[in-house]
Structures are given as C-alpha cells and as structure tokens.
Coordinates of C-alpha atoms in Angstrom, one line a residue:
X1 CA 53.4 19.2 46.8
X2 CA 51.8 17.3 49.9
X3 CA 48.5 18.5 51.0
X4 CA 48.6 16.4 54.1
X5 CA 50.0 12.9 56.0
X6 CA 48.9 10.7 58.2
X7 CA 51.5 9.2 60.9
X8 CA 50.9 8.1 64.4
X9 CA 47.4 7.4 64.1
X10 CA 45.4 10.9 63.5
X11 CA 48.6 12.9 63.7
X12 CA 48.8 15.6 61.0
X13 CA 52.1 16.8 58.9
X14 CA 52.0 20.2 60.5
X15 CA 51.3 22.9 58.0
X16 CA 54.8 25.0 58.2
X17 CA 57.4 26.7 61.0
X18 CA 54.8 28.0 63.1
X19 CA 54.4 24.6 64.3
X20 CA 58.0 23.9 64.9
X21 CA 58.6 22.6 68.0
X22 CA 62.2 22.9 69.9
X23 CA 63.9 20.0 70.9
X24 CA 66.2 16.7 70.6
X25 CA 64.7 14.5 67.5
X26 CA 64.4 13.8 64.1
X27 CA 63.0 16.4 61.7
X28 CA 62.3 16.5 57.8
X29 CA 61.2 19.6 55.9
X30 CA 59.8 19.3 53.0
X31 CA 58.4 21.2 49.7
X32 CA 61.3 23.6 49.9
X33 CA 63.5 25.7 47.3
X34 CA 66.9 24.2 48.5
X35 CA 70.3 25.8 47.9
X36 CA 73.3 23.6 48.7
X37 CA 76.4 25.5 47.3
X38 CA 78.3 22.8 47.4
X39 CA 80.1 21.8 44.5
X40 CA 78.3 19.3 41.9
X41 CA 75.2 20.0 43.7
X42 CA 72.2 20.5 41.2
X43 CA 70.3 23.2 43.2
X44 CA 67.2 22.5 41.6
X45 CA 66.8 18.7 42.1
X46 CA 66.1 18.7 45.7
X47 CA 63.3 19.7 47.6
X48 CA 63.4 17.7 51.4
X49 CA 65.8 17.8 54.2
X50 CA 66.1 15.1 56.6
X51 CA 67.7 15.6 59.9
X52 CA 68.8 13.5 63.2
X53 CA 70.4 15.0 65.7
X54 CA 72.4 17.9 64.8
X55 CA 73.3 16.4 61.3
X56 CA 71.8 16.5 58.1
X57 CA 70.6 13.0 57.5
X58 CA 69.7 12.8 53.8
X59 CA 68.7 15.1 51.1
X60 CA 66.4 14.4 48.3
X61 CA 62.9 14.6 47.2
X62 CA 60.1 14.0 49.6
X63 CA 58.5 10.9 47.6
X64 CA 62.2 9.2 48.5
X65 CA 62.8 10.4 51.5
X66 CA 59.2 9.7 52.9
X67 CA 60.1 6.3 54.8
X68 CA 62.7 8.1 57.0
X69 CA 59.6 9.5 58.9
X70 CA 59.2 8.1 62.3
X71 CA 56.8 8.5 65.6
X72 CA 58.1 10.9 66.9
X73 CA 59.9 12.9 63.7
X74 CA 58.5 16.3 62.8
X75 CA 57.5 16.9 59.4
X76 CA 57.6 20.5 57.9
X77 CA 55.8 22.1 55.0
X78 CA 58.2 24.5 54.2
X79 CA 55.7 25.9 51.6
X80 CA 57.8 26.7 49.0
X81 CA 60.6 29.0 50.7
X82 CA 63.9 28.8 49.7
X83 CA 66.3 27.0 52.6
X84 CA 70.1 27.3 52.2
X85 CA 73.3 26.7 54.5
X86 CA 73.8 28.8 57.3
X87 CA 75.6 32.2 56.1
X88 CA 79.6 32.1 57.8
X89 CA 80.9 35.4 58.3
X90 CA 84.7 34.8 58.2
X91 CA 85.7 38.2 59.6
X92 CA 83.6 40.0 62.0
X93 CA 84.8 41.3 65.6
X94 CA 82.2 39.7 67.6
X95 CA 82.6 41.2 71.0
X96 CA 83.0 45.1 69.2
X97 CA 79.7 44.1 67.7
X98 CA 77.9 43.7 70.8
X99 CA 80.1 46.2 72.5
X100 CA 77.8 48.6 70.7
X101 CA 74.9 47.1 71.7
X102 CA 76.3 47.4 75.6
X103 CA 79.0 49.3 76.9
X104 CA 80.3 51.4 73.9
X105 CA 78.6 54.3 72.6
X106 CA 77.8 53.9 69.0
X107 CA 78.4 57.1 66.2
X108 CA 78.3 55.8 63.0
X109 CA 75.0 57.6 62.2
X110 CA 77.1 60.8 63.0
X111 CA 76.1 63.3 60.1
X112 CA 78.4 65.8 61.2
X113 CA 80.9 66.9 63.7
X114 CA 78.2 68.9 65.4
X115 CA 76.1 66.0 65.8
X116 CA 78.9 63.7 67.1
X117 CA 79.9 66.1 69.9
X118 CA 76.2 66.4 70.8
X119 CA 75.8 62.3 71.0
X120 CA 78.8 62.7 73.2
X121 CA 77.6 65.1 75.4
X122 CA 74.3 63.3 75.4
X123 CA 76.4 60.1 76.4
X124 CA 78.0 61.5 79.3
X125 CA 75.0 63.0 80.6
X126 CA 73.1 59.7 80.5
X127 CA 75.9 57.9 82.1
X128 CA 78.1 60.3 84.6
X129 CA 79.4 57.2 86.2
X130 CA 81.6 56.0 83.0
X131 CA 85.1 56.6 84.1
X132 CA 85.8 57.0 80.0
X133 CA 83.5 57.9 77.4
X134 CA 84.2 55.6 74.6
X135 CA 82.6 55.6 71.2
X136 CA 83.1 54.3 67.9
X137 CA 82.1 54.6 64.2
X138 CA 83.1 58.8 63.2
X139 CA 83.3 58.7 59.4
X140 CA 84.4 62.1 58.5
X141 CA 84.8 62.2 54.3
X142 CA 81.1 61.8 55.2
X143 CA 80.7 64.9 56.4
X144 CA 80.6 68.4 54.4
X145 CA 83.8 69.8 56.4
X146 CA 85.5 66.4 55.7
X147 CA 87.7 66.6 58.8
X148 CA 88.6 64.6 61.5
X149 CA 87.8 66.1 65.2
X150 CA 90.8 66.6 67.2
X151 CA 91.4 67.0 70.9
X152 CA 90.3 70.9 71.0
X153 CA 86.2 69.8 69.8
X154 CA 86.2 67.1 72.2
X155 CA 87.2 69.7 75.0
X156 CA 84.3 71.6 74.1
X157 CA 81.8 69.3 75.3
X158 CA 83.8 66.9 78.1
X159 CA 86.6 68.2 80.0
X160 CA 86.2 66.5 83.2
X161 CA 86.8 63.0 81.9
X162 CA 88.8 61.1 79.5
X163 CA 87.4 60.7 76.1
X164 CA 88.5 57.8 73.4
X165 CA 86.5 57.9 69.8
X166 CA 87.2 55.4 67.3
X167 CA 87.0 56.2 63.4
X168 CA 85.0 53.5 61.5
X169 CA 87.6 51.9 60.4
X170 CA 89.4 51.6 64.1
X171 CA 92.7 52.1 62.5
X172 CA 92.5 56.0 63.5
X173 CA 91.2 57.0 66.9
X174 CA 90.8 60.7 68.7
X175 CA 90.9 61.9 72.2
X176 CA 90.3 64.6 74.3
X177 CA 92.9 66.7 76.4
X178 CA 92.5 64.8 79.4
X179 CA 92.6 61.2 78.0
X180 CA 96.4 63.1 77.0
X181 CA 96.8 64.1 80.4
X182 CA 96.0 60.5 82.4
X183 CA 97.8 58.6 79.9
X184 CA 101.1 61.2 80.0
X185 CA 101.1 61.8 76.3
X186 CA 103.5 65.0 75.7
X187 CA 105.2 66.2 72.4
X188 CA 108.3 64.2 73.9
X189 CA 106.3 60.9 73.7
X190 CA 108.1 58.3 71.3
X191 CA 106.0 57.3 68.3
X192 CA 105.5 53.3 68.3
X193 CA 107.1 52.0 65.1
X194 CA 104.5 51.5 62.8
X195 CA 101.8 54.0 64.3
X196 CA 101.6 57.9 64.2
X197 CA 100.8 60.5 66.8
X198 CA 99.2 63.3 65.2
X199 CA 100.6 67.3 66.4
X200 CA 98.7 70.7 65.8
X201 CA 100.6 73.7 64.5
X202 CA 101.8 74.1 67.9
X203 CA 104.1 71.4 67.7
X204 CA 101.6 69.3 70.4
X205 CA 99.9 66.1 70.2
X206 CA 96.4 67.1 68.6
X207 CA 94.6 64.2 70.1
X208 CA 94.9 62.1 66.7
X209 CA 96.6 58.6 66.9
X210 CA 96.7 55.9 64.0
X211 CA 97.9 52.2 63.9
X212 CA 100.0 51.1 66.8
X213 CA 100.2 54.2 68.2
X214 CA 96.3 53.7 69.6
X215 CA 97.8 51.2 72.2
X216 CA 99.3 54.2 74.2
X217 CA 95.7 55.5 75.2
X218 CA 94.2 51.8 75.2
X219 CA 96.3 49.9 77.5
X220 CA 95.4 53.1 79.7
X221 CA 91.5 52.0 79.4
X222 CA 90.5 49.7 81.9
X223 CA 89.6 46.6 80.4
X224 CA 86.6 44.9 80.1
X225 CA 86.0 41.8 82.7
X226 CA 85.0 38.4 81.3
X227 CA 81.3 38.6 82.5
X228 CA 81.3 42.3 80.3
X229 CA 83.0 40.6 77.4
X230 CA 80.6 37.4 77.4
X231 CA 77.3 39.8 77.9
X232 CA 78.7 41.6 74.8
X233 CA 79.2 38.0 72.9
X234 CA 75.5 36.9 73.4
X235 CA 74.4 40.7 72.1
X236 CA 76.5 40.0 69.0
X237 CA 74.9 36.5 68.7
X238 CA 71.3 37.4 68.8
X239 CA 72.4 39.7 65.8
X240 CA 74.0 36.9 63.9
X241 CA 71.0 34.7 64.1
X242 CA 68.4 37.8 62.6
X243 CA 70.3 37.6 59.5
X244 CA 71.1 33.8 59.3
X245 CA 74.7 33.9 60.2
X246 CA 75.9 30.5 61.6
X247 CA 79.5 30.6 61.7
X248 CA 81.6 33.6 62.2
X249 CA 85.5 34.3 62.5
X250 CA 86.5 36.6 65.0
X251 CA 90.1 38.2 63.7
X252 CA 91.2 40.2 66.4
X253 CA 90.8 37.8 69.7
X254 CA 93.5 39.0 72.8
X255 CA 94.2 37.0 75.3
X256 CA 91.5 37.9 77.7
X257 CA 89.0 37.3 75.3
X258 CA 90.3 33.9 74.0
X259 CA 90.1 32.9 77.4
X260 CA 86.6 34.1 77.7
X261 CA 85.6 32.4 74.5
X262 CA 86.9 29.1 75.7
X263 CA 85.3 29.5 78.7
X264 CA 81.6 30.1 77.4
X265 CA 82.8 26.9 74.8
X266 CA 83.4 25.1 78.4
X267 CA 80.0 26.5 79.5
X268 CA 78.2 25.6 76.1
X269 CA 76.9 29.1 75.8
X270 CA 78.3 30.5 72.6
X271 CA 75.5 29.0 70.5
X272 CA 76.9 29.2 67.0
X273 CA 80.6 28.0 65.3
X274 CA 83.2 30.1 66.4
X275 CA 86.8 30.7 64.8
X276 CA 88.7 32.9 67.2
X277 CA 92.2 34.1 65.4
X278 CA 94.2 35.3 68.4
X279 CA 96.7 38.3 67.8
X280 CA 99.8 38.3 68.8
X281 CA 101.6 41.9 68.5
X282 CA 99.3 44.3 70.9
X283 CA 99.2 47.7 69.5
X284 CA 101.8 50.0 71.3
X285 CA 103.1 46.8 73.3
X286 CA 107.0 45.9 73.5
X287 CA 106.3 42.4 73.9
X288 CA 104.1 40.0 71.8
X289 CA 102.0 37.7 73.1
X290 CA 102.0 34.3 73.9
X291 CA 101.4 32.0 70.8
X292 CA 98.4 30.2 71.1
X293 CA 97.9 26.1 71.1
X294 CA 96.3 24.4 67.9
X295 CA 92.7 23.6 69.3
X296 CA 89.7 22.3 67.4
X297 CA 86.3 20.9 68.3
X298 CA 82.5 21.0 66.3
X299 CA 81.9 24.5 68.1
X300 CA 85.0 26.1 68.9
X301 CA 88.3 26.5 66.9
X302 CA 91.7 28.1 67.5
X303 CA 93.5 27.2 64.1
X304 CA 95.0 30.5 62.7
X305 CA 96.9 33.6 64.4
X306 CA 96.6 37.1 63.1
X307 CA 98.7 39.8 62.5
X308 CA 98.3 43.6 61.1
X309 CA 100.8 44.9 57.9
X310 CA 98.6 48.2 57.5
X311 CA 95.8 50.1 58.3
X312 CA 92.5 51.1 56.2
X313 CA 91.8 52.6 53.1
X314 CA 88.8 54.7 54.3
X315 CA 91.0 56.6 56.3
X316 CA 94.3 56.7 54.5
X317 CA 96.6 54.2 56.6
X318 CA 96.7 51.4 54.2
X319 CA 100.0 51.2 52.7
X320 CA 100.3 52.2 49.4
X321 CA 103.3 52.0 46.8
X322 CA 102.0 55.8 45.4
X323 CA 100.4 58.7 47.1
X324 CA 96.6 58.8 47.9
X325 CA 94.8 61.3 45.6
X326 CA 95.6 65.0 46.2
X327 CA 98.0 63.8 49.1
X328 CA 101.2 62.8 50.2
X329 CA 100.2 59.9 52.5
X330 CA 101.2 56.5 51.6
X331 CA 99.8 55.0 54.5
X332 CA 101.6 53.0 57.5
X333 CA 103.4 49.6 56.9
X334 CA 103.2 48.0 60.6
X335 CA 105.1 45.1 60.6
X336 CA 108.8 44.4 61.4
X337 CA 109.6 41.4 59.0
X338 CA 112.3 39.6 60.9
X339 CA 110.1 40.1 63.6
X340 CA 107.1 38.9 62.0
X341 CA 108.9 35.9 60.2
X342 CA 110.4 35.0 63.1
X343 CA 106.7 34.9 65.4
X344 CA 104.9 33.3 62.4
X345 CA 107.3 30.7 62.2
X346 CA 106.7 29.7 65.6
X347 CA 102.9 29.6 65.1
X348 CA 103.4 27.8 62.0
X349 CA 105.4 25.2 64.1
X350 CA 102.6 24.5 66.2
X351 CA 100.4 23.9 63.2
X352 CA 98.4 27.3 63.1
X353 CA 98.1 29.0 60.3
X354 CA 98.8 33.0 59.5
X355 CA 95.9 35.5 58.4
X356 CA 97.6 39.0 57.9
X357 CA 95.7 42.4 57.7
X358 CA 96.8 43.6 54.1
X359 CA 95.1 46.4 52.6
X360 CA 97.4 48.2 50.4
X361 CA 99.5 47.2 47.6
X362 CA 102.6 47.7 49.3
X363 CA 101.8 45.8 52.1
X364 CA 100.2 43.0 50.4
X365 CA 103.5 42.7 48.6
X366 CA 105.3 42.5 52.3
X367 CA 102.9 40.1 53.2
X368 CA 103.2 37.6 50.0
X369 CA 106.9 38.1 50.0
X370 CA 106.9 36.6 53.7
X371 CA 104.3 34.0 53.1
X372 CA 106.6 32.3 50.2
X373 CA 109.4 32.4 52.8
X374 CA 107.1 30.8 55.5
X375 CA 106.0 28.6 52.5
X376 CA 109.2 26.9 52.2
X377 CA 109.5 26.2 56.0
X378 CA 106.1 25.2 56.2
X379 CA 104.8 23.8 53.1
X380 CA 101.9 22.2 54.3
X381 CA 100.4 25.0 56.3
X382 CA 98.0 27.5 54.4
X383 CA 97.9 30.8 54.8
X384 CA 95.5 33.8 54.3
X385 CA 95.6 37.8 53.2
X386 CA 92.4 39.5 55.3
X387 CA 90.8 42.2 53.3
X388 CA 92.9 42.1 50.0
X389 CA 91.8 45.4 48.9
X390 CA 94.4 47.2 46.0
X391 CA 96.2 43.6 45.0
X392 CA 98.3 43.7 41.5
X393 CA 97.6 41.2 38.9
X394 CA 101.4 39.8 39.7
X395 CA 99.8 39.2 43.9
X396 CA 96.8 37.2 42.8
X397 CA 99.4 34.9 40.2
X398 CA 101.4 34.2 43.4
X399 CA 98.4 33.8 45.7
X400 CA 97.2 30.8 43.4
X401 CA 100.6 29.7 43.3
X402 CA 101.5 29.6 47.2
X403 CA 98.0 28.4 48.1
X404 CA 96.9 31.8 49.5
X405 CA 93.8 32.4 50.6
X406 CA 91.5 35.4 51.7
X407 CA 88.9 36.8 53.6
X408 CA 87.2 39.9 51.8
X409 CA 84.8 42.7 52.3
X410 CA 82.4 43.5 49.3
X411 CA 80.3 45.6 51.7
X412 CA 83.3 48.3 52.1
X413 CA 82.0 49.2 48.0
X414 CA 78.8 50.1 50.1
X415 CA 79.1 51.5 53.1
X416 CA 83.0 53.3 52.5
X417 CA 82.9 53.6 48.5
X418 CA 82.6 57.3 49.0
X419 CA 85.7 57.3 50.8
X420 CA 87.4 55.4 48.0
X421 CA 86.4 57.7 45.4
X422 CA 87.8 60.5 47.4
X423 CA 90.8 59.3 48.0
X424 CA 92.1 56.7 45.2
X425 CA 93.1 57.5 41.7
X426 CA 91.4 55.9 38.6
X427 CA 93.6 52.9 38.9
X428 CA 93.5 52.2 42.1
X429 CA 89.7 52.7 41.8
X430 CA 89.3 50.3 38.9
X431 CA 91.0 47.5 40.9
X432 CA 89.7 48.1 44.7
X433 CA 88.3 44.9 46.2
X434 CA 88.7 42.6 43.0
X435 CA 86.7 39.7 43.8
X436 CA 86.0 38.6 40.5
X437 CA 89.7 39.0 39.5
X438 CA 90.4 37.0 42.6
X439 CA 88.1 34.1 41.3
X440 CA 89.3 33.9 38.2
X441 CA 92.4 33.2 39.7
X442 CA 91.2 30.4 41.4
X443 CA 92.3 31.7 44.9
X444 CA 89.9 30.3 48.0
X445 CA 88.0 33.5 48.5
X446 CA 85.3 34.1 51.4
X447 CA 83.4 37.3 51.6
X448 CA 82.5 39.0 55.2
X449 CA 81.3 42.5 56.9
X450 CA 84.2 43.3 59.4
X451 CA 81.5 44.7 61.5
X452 CA 81.2 46.9 63.4
X453 CA 83.8 48.7 60.6
X454 CA 80.3 48.8 58.7
X455 CA 76.9 49.2 60.5
X456 CA 75.3 46.8 58.2
X457 CA 76.4 43.1 58.7
X458 CA 73.5 41.5 56.7
X459 CA 75.5 39.4 54.4
X460 CA 72.9 39.7 51.7
X461 CA 73.8 43.3 51.4
X462 CA 77.5 42.4 51.0
X463 CA 76.2 39.8 48.5
X464 CA 74.4 42.9 46.7
X465 CA 77.5 45.0 46.7
X466 CA 79.3 42.2 45.1
X467 CA 76.8 41.8 42.3
X468 CA 76.2 45.3 41.7
X469 CA 79.4 46.7 43.2
X470 CA 77.7 50.6 44.2
X471 CA 77.7 52.2 46.8
X472 CA 75.3 53.9 49.0
X473 CA 75.3 57.1 46.7
X474 CA 74.8 55.4 43.9
X475 CA 78.3 55.4 42.2
X476 CA 79.6 51.9 40.5
X477 CA 83.1 51.3 41.7
X478 CA 84.9 49.1 39.3
X479 CA 81.9 47.5 37.5
X480 CA 84.3 44.6 35.6
X481 CA 84.8 43.0 39.3
X482 CA 81.5 42.0 39.4
X483 CA 80.6 38.6 40.4
X484 CA 77.2 36.5 40.2
X485 CA 74.6 36.1 43.2
X486 CA 75.7 32.6 43.0
X487 CA 79.4 33.0 43.5
X488 CA 78.8 35.4 46.2
X489 CA 76.5 33.4 48.5
X490 CA 78.9 30.5 48.4
X491 CA 81.8 32.8 49.5
X492 CA 79.7 33.4 52.4
X493 CA 78.7 29.8 52.7
X494 CA 81.2 26.6 51.5
X495 CA 83.9 29.0 50.9
X496 CA 84.2 30.7 54.5
X497 CA 84.1 27.1 55.8
X498 CA 87.0 26.2 53.5
X499 CA 88.8 29.0 54.3
X500 CA 88.0 28.1 58.4
X501 CA 89.1 24.8 58.5
X502 CA 85.1 23.9 59.2
X503 CA 84.4 21.5 56.2
X504 CA 81.6 20.1 58.2
X505 CA 79.5 23.0 57.5
X506 CA 78.7 25.6 54.7
X507 CA 76.7 23.1 52.4
X508 CA 73.8 21.2 52.8
X509 CA 74.6 17.2 52.4
X510 CA 74.6 14.1 54.5
X511 CA 76.8 14.0 57.6
X512 CA 77.3 17.7 57.8
X513 CA 76.3 19.8 60.5
X514 CA 72.3 20.7 60.1
X515 CA 73.1 24.6 60.2
X516 CA 70.6 26.1 58.1
X517 CA 68.4 28.8 57.2
X518 CA 64.9 29.5 55.7
X519 CA 64.0 33.2 53.7
X520 CA 61.1 34.8 52.7
X521 CA 62.7 35.1 49.0
X522 CA 65.2 33.7 46.5
X523 CA 68.3 35.2 46.2
X524 CA 69.2 33.7 42.6
X525 CA 65.3 34.7 41.4
X526 CA 64.7 38.3 42.6
X527 CA 66.6 41.0 40.7
X528 CA 69.9 42.9 42.2
X529 CA 68.3 45.9 43.8
X530 CA 66.1 43.8 45.8
X531 CA 69.1 41.1 47.5
X532 CA 69.3 43.4 50.7
X533 CA 65.3 43.0 51.3
X534 CA 65.7 39.3 51.7
X535 CA 64.7 38.0 55.2
X536 CA 65.5 35.6 57.1
X537 CA 62.9 33.7 58.5
X538 CA 64.4 31.0 60.6
X539 CA 67.8 30.3 61.6
X540 CA 68.7 26.9 62.7
X541 CA 72.1 25.8 64.6
X542 CA 72.6 21.9 65.1
X543 CA 69.3 21.1 64.1
X544 CA 67.1 24.0 66.6
X545 CA 65.8 26.6 65.7
X546 CA 67.7 29.5 67.7
X547 CA 65.7 32.6 65.7
X548 CA 62.2 33.1 64.2
X549 CA 61.4 36.0 62.4

C-alpha cells in the first residue's frame, strides 16, 4: 500500500475519492480490489487502473503503472474498495422508470384493493388538471382477495375523468367507465388478434384488458411530448447511476421515443450508453411501424428490433402448453407467424437482430421455430429471446445450436415468486427462469431487471435472486437453478455487453471505455444474504464521475 507519493513538487497523492476533481484528463486509481469479469482475467492479480480521456489506458499493479503518473494526472487511493465494470441492464424500460418518478402514479406499494383506490383518489385530488389519471404497478396476487379491480371498483373513487391503471406486468390493465365511454368500447367492439377484452356477468366489458387489446385504450390517451419524455429519461438516469448502471437497453421503443433518444444523443444529454430496441407491431394497431435503420455509435445504438409473442407469468397471460394451476387458462399467443417472419426478414435484411418476448413454453417453441427459418435466410444474424421463463430442455439445445441469446430476469424470482407459486404447477415451477440450465447449455445469457415490472432495479438484488433463488416471502424456487455470484455478475457486465453488441464495455481492459463503479463491499466475499446491501459509492462513465454517494 502507498502511504504517500510526491509529484509536481510538493503535491501529494490524494487520499481517496473525496478529493476527485471532475473534468478531462488522466486518472490513476490504485489500492483497489479489481473485478474485471473478462474471460481469462485474474481477479486477484491487479490493484491499479489507469485512465486516459474516456478509455482505460492500462490495468495492473501499482508498481508497474506508477510511471504513467504525469503532471496533471489525478491519483486516487481506493483504500481497498472493490472496483468493477459498470453494470449493464440489458432489458429495462427506461422512460417508464422515469415516468413513475414524474408523470404517472406509482401504485406498486398498494397492499390491497382499498389501498389502491385510496391512492387513486388522493392523486386525482392532487392533480385536478390531469385529463387522464394513469397509474401502474398493482399486483393483486399479493392481496388477500387476489382479485383484479374492475371498472366498478374504479368508478367508486373517480367518475368524472378517465382512469387507466396498468398491472405490474404491463400486460393487463383496467380502466373506469369514463375511459370506456371515451374510447367507444362496448360489447360489440371487435377484439384485436392476440388480445382479450374481459366481460362481466352482464356480457359487457368490465374494464379489464390484456395484451394487444390494451391498444384500444392507450391510443386514446394523449401522447407524451418529447420534452416530457426527456424529463422521464433523465429522471431514470439518476436512478441508474445510483445502482451503478452505466449501460442499458430499452426493449420497447416506439417511433416518438426513438426520435427523442436520437435528439438526446445529438444533444449529448444521454449521459450513459443506451441501446434502443424499437417495437414493430403496436398494441391494437393494424399497421406495423416503419422498420428503423441500423445505427451504431459509442453512446447510442439501434441494432435490434422487438416483437411480443406472449404475455407474462405473473398475470397468467404467458402462453403455456398446458393450463395454469387450478385454471383453464393457457395465456395468449400474440403473433401471426406469416406477418412475424415477413417483418423480421425485412429487419434482418437491414442488418438488425430480432428480440422477441417469449415467456411461456408455447411461446418459446413458436419463437425458436421462427428463428430457425430466419437463420436459413440470414445465417449471420444472431437473435435473442427476452425473458425465457419456461423453456424445455429441447428449447435450450436448439438455442445453443442456432446461436440464440437471451436476456433473463432472475429478480422476478424475488418480487414475483409468490405469483409463480400460485399459478404454476410443480413441473413448471421447477424450471422457472432456469439460469443455470441456460449457462450449462452454453447459451449467451445476460441478466436484467425489466423495471418497472419490478420495483427494485438494483442489479445486486438480481444477483442475489440468481444465487439464492429465494423470493421476498422466503420461499425457494427451483434451487437447482442457482448460479454463482461471479456468473451472475458476469451476466450483468461482460455478457450484457456481448448481447447488446457493445463489446467496448462490460469488462475492465486496456482500450475499453472507462465505465466502472466503486463499491462499499466485495460481492465475491460477502454472504449471499448480504448481496442486496452492497452500495455503489461512485459511478464513472467515460472516466468521469457521474454519481457519488
């Protein structure tokens, strides 16, 4: 350990990160516990990181790199803290995370139907100017009666304005009678393919919609402006910094949001590395969106497009081969295969990869069969499956053979485990989000949050869930699918960079971008039960400190 060193005459080496000055220039951090997560990298070998501009110049031992210290170089003593690559959330709805911090009511804390209704009533009083009351996040499976609210429930607290409340999964929503009237929804309204309009005992819509039918309501809600979207993105960015996330993928970007991201990129306002995955088929719409052009840069990328093949497990809309437990429901398969192959081929012809949401085994089978056809037409394009909730062994074997990657969410085990236990039979539950089997089949797998589907987007909570397989109620789900801490961290860094096609991030090595974080503990050394308590002390993007605790 270096106690003191002199340079530039009497200038001493700063003691720690508290003396760090922002701005351009060279930086050398020593006395650190460095975790790189690059293949072949010895995690115990090096203690010093040298940065020049926005790139890593060298990594090694202080004695070997001390010669890099020049006049003007900032030298920081890490005091033994752990330093690792910036985390990469490969599937997070960035603007929606920010929306719940700005323009939409967050009801993820609703403990009961009455609690939800009270939150809506209070919000309506607080914002009398709001033309629509929109909210997101309820999970009826955590309530005593376990019943999804209907229009009748919402009408009890708000009648004068339309109300639209999205379930935590975002595949189901409920609206009040005023919204139904404004949207001209009646018993005679045609149901879009891949969607459901639920009915009450009277044969009329009861206010609950799922999958593509959500578009019947959302197309009537005034869209956000670009200025509002930018506010949401910046609000989400501060949350990402707090949790050490320096790269992220927004996996459901419509044309307005895509234009907004491009504007922020040109204005140099993003402040983190962003992959945008545009959606091609809007909910409830007859016409697909235009297929975007391939775009790549150091900060912003558009290299993949998105489709939805089914819904979610927590709301019983993921497409299964057999019914959910104690139910006749098997979920919803949303895609028409001919249209899917046609649009995916058009995107592939532009060099774009395909990402398809597929959770249930029926949906996964559908997507893999489609990807096999695409592989014949475009052998060099590598596609991905989002979520991969209930794959069969044959699915994993096919994914390896056809080079299909996946972005999964172990954190679902934590927050939505109670739903899975309630809705899935023993066989399904034993292979729910099987991250170990995915790794064992040599499939490129990244971990992510899918926030705001979950409230806690902390990657270390996701790591903990992948390692312990324990939900927030203490129940263990498919313990044999647990992976190591190192494997989980690699899935949030190195693997996430590979699946996002941003190989200049994800590990600490000479020449790569200087995106890294400083932690208050070593995730490889503390107990699994403490993983979610790790705090990010400092977040760096392009060699610049963007967050300090």
